[in-house]
Coordinates of C-alpha atoms and ligand atoms in Angstrom, one line a residue:
X14 CA -9.2 -15.3 31.8
X15 CA -11.2 -17.1 29.2
X16 CA -12.5 -15.5 26.0
X17 CA -14.4 -16.7 22.9
X18 CA -11.9 -14.9 20.8
X19 CA -8.6 -13.2 21.3
X20 CA -7.4 -10.9 18.6
X21 CA -3.7 -10.0 18.6
X22 CA -3.2 -6.6 17.0
X23 CA -5.3 -3.5 17.6
X24 CA -5.0 -2.0 14.2
X25 CA -7.6 -1.6 11.4
X26 CA -8.5 -5.3 10.9
X27 CA -8.2 -6.3 14.6
X28 CA -10.4 -3.5 16.0
X29 CA -13.1 -4.0 13.3
X30 CA -13.1 -7.8 13.7
X31 CA -13.4 -7.4 17.5
X32 CA -16.3 -4.9 17.2
X33 CA -18.2 -7.1 14.8
X34 CA -17.7 -10.4 16.8
X35 CA -18.5 -8.5 20.0
X36 CA -21.8 -7.4 18.5
X37 CA -22.7 -11.1 17.8
X38 CA -22.3 -11.6 21.6
X39 CA -18.8 -13.1 21.5
X40 CA -16.6 -12.4 24.5
X41 CA -13.6 -10.7 22.8
X42 CA -10.2 -9.5 23.9
X43 CA -7.9 -7.4 21.7
X44 CA -4.2 -7.5 22.6
X45 CA -2.1 -4.5 21.4
X46 CA 1.6 -4.1 22.3
X47 CA 1.6 -0.3 21.7
X48 CA 0.4 2.1 24.3
X49 CA -2.3 3.1 21.9
X50 CA -4.4 1.2 19.3
X51 CA -4.7 2.2 15.6
X52 CA -1.4 4.1 15.2
X53 CA -1.2 3.3 11.5
X54 CA -4.7 4.5 11.0
X55 CA -3.8 7.8 12.6
X56 CA -0.9 8.5 10.2
X57 CA -2.7 7.1 7.2
X58 CA -3.7 9.2 4.2
X59 CA -1.5 12.1 5.5
X60 CA -3.6 12.2 8.7
X61 CA -6.9 12.0 6.9
X62 CA -7.2 8.3 6.4
X63 CA -8.1 7.2 2.9
X64 CA -10.5 4.6 4.5
X65 CA -11.8 2.9 1.4
X66 CA -12.0 3.1 -2.4
X67 CA -15.5 3.3 -3.8
X68 CA -14.4 1.3 -6.9
X69 CA -12.7 -1.6 -5.1
X70 CA -12.3 -4.7 -7.3
X71 CA -10.3 -7.9 -6.9
X72 CA -8.0 -6.6 -9.7
X73 CA -6.8 -3.8 -7.3
X74 CA -5.0 -6.4 -5.2
X75 CA -1.8 -8.5 -5.6
X76 CA -1.7 -12.0 -4.2
X77 CA -0.3 -15.3 -5.2
X78 CA -3.9 -16.3 -5.5
X79 CA -5.7 -13.3 -7.1
X80 CA -9.1 -14.9 -6.6
X81 CA -8.7 -15.3 -2.8
X82 CA -9.9 -11.8 -1.9
X83 CA -13.1 -11.9 -4.0
X84 CA -15.4 -13.6 -1.5
X85 CA -14.6 -11.3 1.5
X86 CA -14.6 -8.2 -0.7
X87 CA -18.1 -9.1 -2.0
X88 CA -19.5 -9.7 1.4
X89 CA -18.2 -6.5 3.0
X90 CA -18.1 -3.7 0.4
X91 CA -16.9 -0.1 0.4
X92 CA -20.6 0.9 0.6
X93 CA -20.9 -1.0 3.8
X94 CA -18.0 0.8 5.4
X95 CA -19.3 4.2 4.0
X96 CA -22.6 3.5 5.8
X97 CA -20.7 2.9 9.0
X98 CA -18.8 6.1 8.6
X99 CA -22.0 8.0 7.9
X100 CA -23.7 6.4 11.0
X101 CA -20.9 8.0 13.0
X102 CA -21.4 11.3 11.3
X103 CA -17.8 11.4 10.0
X104 CA -17.6 13.8 7.1
X105 CA -15.6 12.6 4.1
X106 CA -14.8 13.5 0.5
X107 CA -13.6 11.8 -2.7
X108 CA -10.1 13.1 -3.5
X109 CA -9.8 11.3 -6.8
X110 CA -10.3 7.9 -8.4
X111 CA -12.8 6.7 -5.8
X112 CA -10.4 7.5 -2.9
X113 CA -12.5 8.5 0.1
X114 CA -10.8 10.5 2.9
X115 CA -12.0 12.0 6.2
X116 CA -12.5 15.7 5.9
X117 CA -11.2 16.3 9.4
X118 CA -8.9 13.7 10.8
X119 CA -8.0 10.0 10.8
X120 CA -8.6 10.1 14.5
X121 CA -12.3 10.0 13.9
X122 CA -11.9 6.5 12.3
X123 CA -10.1 5.2 15.3
X124 CA -12.7 6.7 17.6
X125 CA -15.4 5.1 15.5
X126 CA -13.8 1.7 15.8
X127 CA -13.4 2.1 19.5
X128 CA -17.1 3.2 19.8
X129 CA -18.1 0.1 17.9
X130 CA -15.9 -2.0 20.2
X131 CA -17.6 -0.5 23.2
X132 CA -21.0 -1.5 21.7
X133 CA -19.7 -5.1 21.4
X134 CA -18.3 -5.0 24.9
X135 CA -14.8 -5.7 23.6
X136 CA -12.0 -5.7 26.1
X137 CA -8.8 -4.0 24.9
X138 CA -5.4 -4.5 26.5
X139 CA -2.7 -2.1 25.4
X140 CA 1.0 -2.3 26.3
X141 CA 0.4 -6.0 26.3
X142 CA 3.1 -8.3 24.7
X143 CA 2.5 -11.9 23.9
X144 CA 5.4 -14.1 25.0
X145 CA 4.1 -17.5 24.0
X146 CA 1.1 -19.1 22.2
X147 CA 0.2 -22.7 22.6
X148 CA -2.8 -24.7 21.4
X149 CA -4.1 -27.5 23.6
X150 CA -7.9 -27.7 23.9
X151 CA -7.9 -23.9 23.7
X152 CA -5.4 -21.3 22.7
X153 CA -3.2 -20.4 25.7
X154 CA -1.4 -17.0 25.6
X155 CA 1.3 -16.0 28.0
X156 CA 1.7 -12.2 28.1
X157 CA 3.3 -9.6 30.3
X158 CA -0.2 -9.0 31.7
X159 CA -0.9 -12.6 32.6
X160 CA -2.3 -15.7 31.0
X161 CA -5.3 -15.6 28.7
X162 CA -7.2 -18.5 27.2
X163 CA -9.4 -18.5 24.2
X164 CA -11.4 -20.8 21.9
X165 CA -10.4 -18.8 18.8
X166 CA -7.3 -16.8 18.0
X167 CA -7.2 -14.1 15.3
X168 CA -3.8 -12.8 14.2
X169 CA -4.2 -9.2 13.0
X170 CA -0.7 -7.9 13.6
X171 CA -0.3 -6.4 10.1
X172 CA 2.8 -6.2 7.9
X173 CA 6.4 -5.0 8.4
X174 CA 6.1 -1.5 7.2
X175 CA 6.7 1.4 9.6
X176 CA 8.5 -0.5 12.4
X177 CA 8.8 2.8 14.3
X178 CA 5.1 2.7 15.1
X179 CA 5.0 -0.9 16.1
X180 CA 5.1 -3.2 13.1
X181 CA 6.5 -6.6 13.9
X182 CA 7.0 -10.0 12.3
X183 CA 4.9 -11.6 15.1
X184 CA 2.2 -12.8 12.7
X185 CA 4.6 -14.6 10.4
X186 CA 6.3 -16.2 13.5
X187 CA 2.9 -17.6 14.7
X188 CA 2.2 -18.8 11.1
X189 CA 5.5 -20.6 11.1
X190 CA 4.9 -22.0 14.6
X191 CA 1.8 -23.7 13.3
X192 CA 3.4 -24.9 10.1
X193 CA 1.8 -22.4 7.6
X194 CA 3.5 -21.3 4.4
X195 CA 4.6 -17.7 4.0
X196 CA 5.0 -16.0 0.7
X197 CA 8.2 -14.0 0.8
X198 CA 7.7 -10.5 2.0
X199 CA 9.1 -7.2 0.7
X200 CA 8.3 -3.5 1.0
X201 CA 5.5 -2.2 -1.3
X202 CA 3.9 1.1 -2.1
X203 CA 7.4 2.4 -1.6
X204 CA 9.8 4.9 -3.2
X205 CA 12.5 3.3 -5.5
X206 CA 16.2 4.0 -5.6
X207 CA 18.0 4.6 -8.9
X208 CA 20.5 1.9 -9.9
X209 CA 23.0 4.7 -10.7
X210 CA 22.5 7.8 -8.6
X211 CA 23.7 10.5 -10.9
X212 CA 24.5 13.5 -8.8
X213 CA 22.7 15.8 -11.3
X214 CA 19.4 14.1 -10.5
X215 CA 19.7 15.4 -7.0
X216 CA 19.1 18.8 -8.4
X217 CA 15.6 17.5 -9.3
X218 CA 14.5 16.6 -5.8
X219 CA 11.0 17.8 -5.3
X220 CA 10.2 18.0 -9.1
X221 CA 7.0 16.2 -10.0
X222 CA 5.7 15.1 -13.5
X223 CA 2.5 13.6 -14.7
X224 CA 3.7 10.2 -16.1
X225 CA 2.5 6.8 -17.3
X226 CA 4.7 4.3 -15.4
X227 CA 4.8 0.7 -16.7
X228 CA 6.3 -2.5 -15.6
X229 CA 5.4 -5.6 -17.5
X230 CA 1.6 -5.5 -18.1
X231 CA 0.9 -3.1 -15.3
X232 CA 0.8 0.7 -15.8
X233 CA -0.4 3.7 -13.8
X234 CA -0.8 7.3 -14.8
X235 CA -0.2 9.7 -11.9
X236 CA 2.6 11.9 -10.7
X237 CA 6.2 10.8 -10.2
X238 CA 8.3 12.8 -7.7
X239 CA 12.1 13.1 -7.7
X240 CA 13.8 12.4 -4.4
X241 CA 17.5 12.7 -3.6
X242 CA 18.1 9.0 -4.4
X243 CA 15.4 8.1 -6.9
X244 CA 11.7 8.4 -7.5
X245 CA 8.5 8.5 -5.4
X246 CA 5.1 9.9 -5.9
X247 CA 1.8 8.0 -6.4
X248 CA 2.7 6.5 -9.8
X249 CA 6.0 5.1 -8.5
X250 CA 4.4 3.8 -5.3
X251 CA 1.8 2.0 -7.4
X252 CA 4.4 0.4 -9.7
X253 CA 6.7 -0.6 -6.8
X254 CA 4.2 -3.4 -6.1
X255 CA 5.1 -4.9 -9.5
X256 CA 8.7 -3.8 -9.8
X257 CA 11.3 -6.5 -10.5
X258 CA 15.0 -5.6 -9.8
X259 CA 16.4 -7.0 -13.0
X260 CA 13.9 -5.2 -15.2
X261 CA 13.7 -1.5 -16.2
X262 CA 10.6 0.5 -15.4
X263 CA 9.3 2.4 -18.5
X264 CA 8.3 6.1 -17.9
X265 CA 6.2 8.1 -20.4
X266 CA 6.9 11.6 -19.2
X267 CA 4.9 13.2 -22.1
X268 CA 1.7 11.1 -21.8
X269 CA -0.4 13.5 -23.8
X270 CA 2.0 13.7 -26.8
X271 CA 3.6 11.4 -29.4
X272 CA 7.1 12.8 -28.8
X273 CA 8.4 11.8 -32.2
X274 CA 5.5 13.6 -34.0
X275 CA 6.0 16.6 -31.7
X276 CA 9.7 16.9 -32.5
X277 CA 9.1 16.4 -36.2
X278 CA 6.5 19.1 -36.2
X279 CA 9.0 21.5 -34.7
X280 CA 11.9 20.4 -36.8
X281 CA 12.6 24.0 -37.9
X282 CA 12.6 25.5 -34.5
X283 CA 15.5 27.6 -33.4
X284 CA 14.8 26.9 -29.7
X285 CA 17.4 24.9 -27.9
X286 CA 16.2 21.4 -26.8
X287 CA 16.0 22.3 -23.1
X288 CA 13.9 25.4 -23.8
X289 CA 11.7 23.5 -26.1
X290 CA 11.1 20.7 -23.6
X291 CA 10.4 23.2 -20.8
X292 CA 7.2 24.1 -22.7
X293 CA 5.9 20.6 -21.8
X294 CA 7.9 19.6 -18.7
X295 CA 9.2 21.4 -15.5
X296 CA 12.1 23.8 -16.4
X297 CA 14.5 22.2 -14.0
X298 CA 13.8 18.7 -15.4
X299 CA 14.1 19.8 -19.0
X300 CA 17.5 21.3 -18.2
X301 CA 18.9 18.3 -16.3
X302 CA 17.4 15.7 -18.6
X303 CA 18.9 17.4 -21.7
X304 CA 22.2 17.9 -20.0
X305 CA 22.6 14.3 -19.1
X306 CA 21.2 12.6 -22.2
X307 CA 21.3 14.8 -25.3
X308 CA 23.2 17.5 -27.2
X309 CA 21.5 20.8 -26.2
X310 CA 21.3 22.2 -29.7
X311 CA 18.5 24.2 -31.5
X312 CA 16.0 21.7 -32.8
X313 CA 16.8 22.4 -36.5
X314 CA 20.3 21.2 -35.9
X315 CA 19.2 17.8 -34.6
X316 CA 19.6 14.9 -37.0
X317 CA 17.0 12.1 -37.4
X318 CA 18.8 9.7 -35.1
X319 CA 19.1 12.2 -32.3
X320 CA 15.4 13.1 -32.7
X321 CA 14.4 9.4 -32.5
X322 CA 16.5 8.9 -29.4
X323 CA 15.0 12.0 -27.6
X324 CA 11.5 10.9 -28.5
X325 CA 12.2 7.4 -27.2
X326 CA 13.4 8.8 -23.9
X327 CA 10.4 11.0 -23.5
X328 CA 7.7 8.4 -24.2
X329 CA 9.6 5.3 -23.1
X330 CA 12.3 6.3 -20.7
X331 CA 13.8 3.1 -19.3
X332 CA 14.9 3.5 -15.7
X333 CA 16.5 0.8 -13.6
X334 CA 16.2 0.8 -9.8
X335 CA 18.5 -0.9 -7.5
X336 CA 16.3 -1.3 -4.4
X337 CA 13.3 0.2 -2.6
X338 CA 13.6 2.7 0.3
X339 CA 12.7 -0.2 2.6
X340 CA 10.1 -1.0 5.2
X341 CA 10.6 2.3 7.1
X342 CA 9.2 4.2 4.1
X343 CA 6.8 1.5 2.6
X344 CA 3.1 1.8 3.2
X345 CA 2.5 -1.9 3.0
X346 CA 4.1 -5.3 2.8
X347 CA 3.9 -7.5 -0.3
X348 CA 3.6 -11.2 0.5
X349 CA 2.6 -12.7 3.9
X350 CA 0.7 -15.8 5.1
X351 CA 0.0 -17.9 2.0
X352 CA -3.7 -17.6 1.2
X353 CA -3.8 -21.3 0.2
X354 CA -3.5 -21.9 4.0
X355 CA -6.7 -19.9 4.6
X356 CA -10.4 -20.2 3.9
X357 CA -11.4 -17.4 1.6
X358 CA -14.9 -17.4 3.3
X359 CA -13.7 -17.1 6.9
X360 CA -9.9 -16.4 7.0
X361 CA -9.6 -19.5 9.3
X362 CA -6.5 -21.6 8.6
X363 CA -7.2 -24.9 7.0
X364 CA -4.6 -26.7 9.1
X365 CA -5.4 -25.3 12.6
X366 CA -9.0 -25.1 13.7
X367 CA -10.1 -21.7 15.2
X368 CA -6.9 -19.9 14.1
X369 CA -7.4 -16.9 11.8
X370 CA -5.3 -14.4 9.9
X371 CA -6.8 -11.1 8.8
X372 CA -5.6 -7.9 7.2
X373 CA -2.2 -7.1 5.9
X374 CA -0.5 -10.1 7.5
X375 CA -2.1 -12.3 4.8
X376 CA -0.7 -12.3 1.3
X377 CA -3.2 -9.8 -0.1
X378 CA -1.8 -6.3 -1.0
X379 CA -3.8 -3.5 -2.4
X380 CA -2.9 -0.6 -4.7
X381 CA -2.5 2.8 -3.3
X382 CA -5.9 4.5 -2.8
X383 CA -7.8 3.1 0.1
X384 CA -7.7 -0.5 -1.0
X385 CA -5.6 -1.8 1.8
X386 CA -8.0 -0.5 4.4
X387 CA -10.9 -2.0 2.5
X388 CA -9.1 -5.4 2.7
X389 CA -8.6 -4.9 6.4
X390 CA -12.4 -4.3 6.9
X391 CA -13.5 -7.0 4.6
X392 CA -11.2 -9.8 5.9
X393 CA -12.0 -8.8 9.5
X394 CA -15.8 -8.9 8.7
X395 CA -15.4 -12.4 7.1
X396 CA -13.6 -13.7 10.2
X397 CA -16.0 -12.1 12.6
X398 CA -19.0 -14.0 11.1
X399 CA -17.2 -17.2 11.8
X400 CA -15.9 -16.6 15.4
Ligands
FAD530 C1 2.1 5.9 6.3 C2 1.0 5.0 5.9 C3 -0.1 5.5 5.3 C4 -1.1 4.6 4.9 N1 -2.2 5.2 4.4 C5 -3.2 4.4 3.9 C6 -4.4 4.9 3.4 O1 -4.7 6.1 3.5 N2 -5.4 4.0 2.9 C7 -5.2 2.6 3.0 O2 -6.0 1.9 2.5 N3 -4.1 2.1 3.5 C8 -3.1 2.9 4.0 N4 -2.0 2.4 4.6 C9 -1.9 0.9 4.7 C10 -2.8 0.5 5.9 O3 -2.5 1.4 7.0 C11 -2.6 -0.9 6.3 O4 -2.7 -1.8 5.2 C12 -3.6 -1.4 7.3 O5 -3.5 -0.6 8.5 C13 -3.5 -2.8 7.6 O6 -4.4 -3.1 8.7 P1 -4.0 -4.3 9.7 O7 -5.0 -4.2 10.8 O8 -3.7 -5.6 9.0 O9 -2.6 -3.8 10.3 P2 -2.2 -2.5 11.2 O10 -3.2 -1.5 11.0 O11 -0.8 -2.3 10.9 O12 -2.4 -3.1 12.7 C14 -1.5 -4.1 13.3 C15 -1.5 -3.8 14.7 O13 -0.9 -4.9 15.4 C16 0.0 -4.4 16.4 N5 1.0 -5.4 16.6 C17 2.1 -5.7 15.8 N6 2.8 -6.7 16.4 C18 2.2 -7.0 17.6 C19 2.5 -7.9 18.6 N7 3.6 -8.7 18.6 N8 1.7 -7.9 19.7 C20 0.6 -7.1 19.8 N9 0.3 -6.2 18.8 C21 1.1 -6.1 17.7 C22 0.5 -3.1 15.8 O14 1.0 -2.2 16.8 C23 -0.8 -2.6 15.1 O15 -1.5 -1.8 16.0 C24 -1.0 3.2 5.0 C25 0.2 2.7 5.6 C26 1.2 3.6 6.1 C27 2.4 3.0 6.7

């Protein structure tokens, strides 16, 4: 069975690339090892798929080469994908910060991609596992469904997150087989685990606080959420992409206040510290935070040194994390196929003609908020033009 292009991985990037190449008249096969395509799309965005971010910029991505994503993002923009979504009459809304979600269900995005694939006469094989890939004159694939031959091969097998729905290291293995460099991978957009899990913090599980979270030069203002072992919530997921084990993350849990000024202003207050803090922070948090870190006295009894320490902890709480919650809870994978190995115009590898890597398998990782799908669409589109 000979194809113009075989795409391994029937996820966001693979399906979109197949549909686009099919529309240009290419004979395309998608190979998916799951029984169903697009499983990650289905669970994305809490079942509503945050399919793009209207304000996507190169700065919203992390990569060893931060310029690499620019060309593809410029040639297939969020607006292009929005037009496609509108063409399929899928209703959507902006949740916040340019994040566009389906009103009804992520399923509509998968159905849209499948409809586009049908237009392009794309063949899709599910439950299909690739056992071996070789390149002679063409790419030759040995699978559990027989042998397939193709002029071009596109690897769209995604990253390592959520192994329970089919994530594998297949893409990295193929990259290594063809001598391509890989930037070390690690879980990203992932909850973090405290270095010291104080039992008292367990009482805070479920508490959420509007916080500015910073690591190095990167900071995000959104909610943090206490878990039984550490912190999650959008602000923590965002900072997890930049987190370094040896460095503390700085949390400003009173982002609207200068804590020192606030405490000074209330210096005469007869309120105990925990009660005072609960005017600005959730009760449970004010209680535990005070109990663990400070003397719970009326404010008027606090000395200058104590006030400074409390203020420092409110605006610059230094928290050390030991590890992430791992790939089974990470939304994406940081690292991947080194972008220096790829053409930024087409995603084709520089070393091996007609071999492409698109989507999350490449070393381009977006922030939380629809950026990762936009990268999947844009990189897929770039490759499809060249197939
Ligand atoms: C819970 C969750 C929620 C998310 N929500 C959002 C969101 O709302 N917005 C956003 O922008 N991003 C979101 N993401 C990230 C986004 O889903 C991914 O970045 C995106 O799907 C990557 O597209 P991809 O095509 O590269 O990989 P995937 O969509 O992961 O597709 C890869 C495909 O390859 C298949 N595959 C893997 N190995 C093999 C193999 N050996 N043989 C054959 N097939 C194989 C997989 O089964 C899968 O179908 C979320 C991720 C998770 C885990």
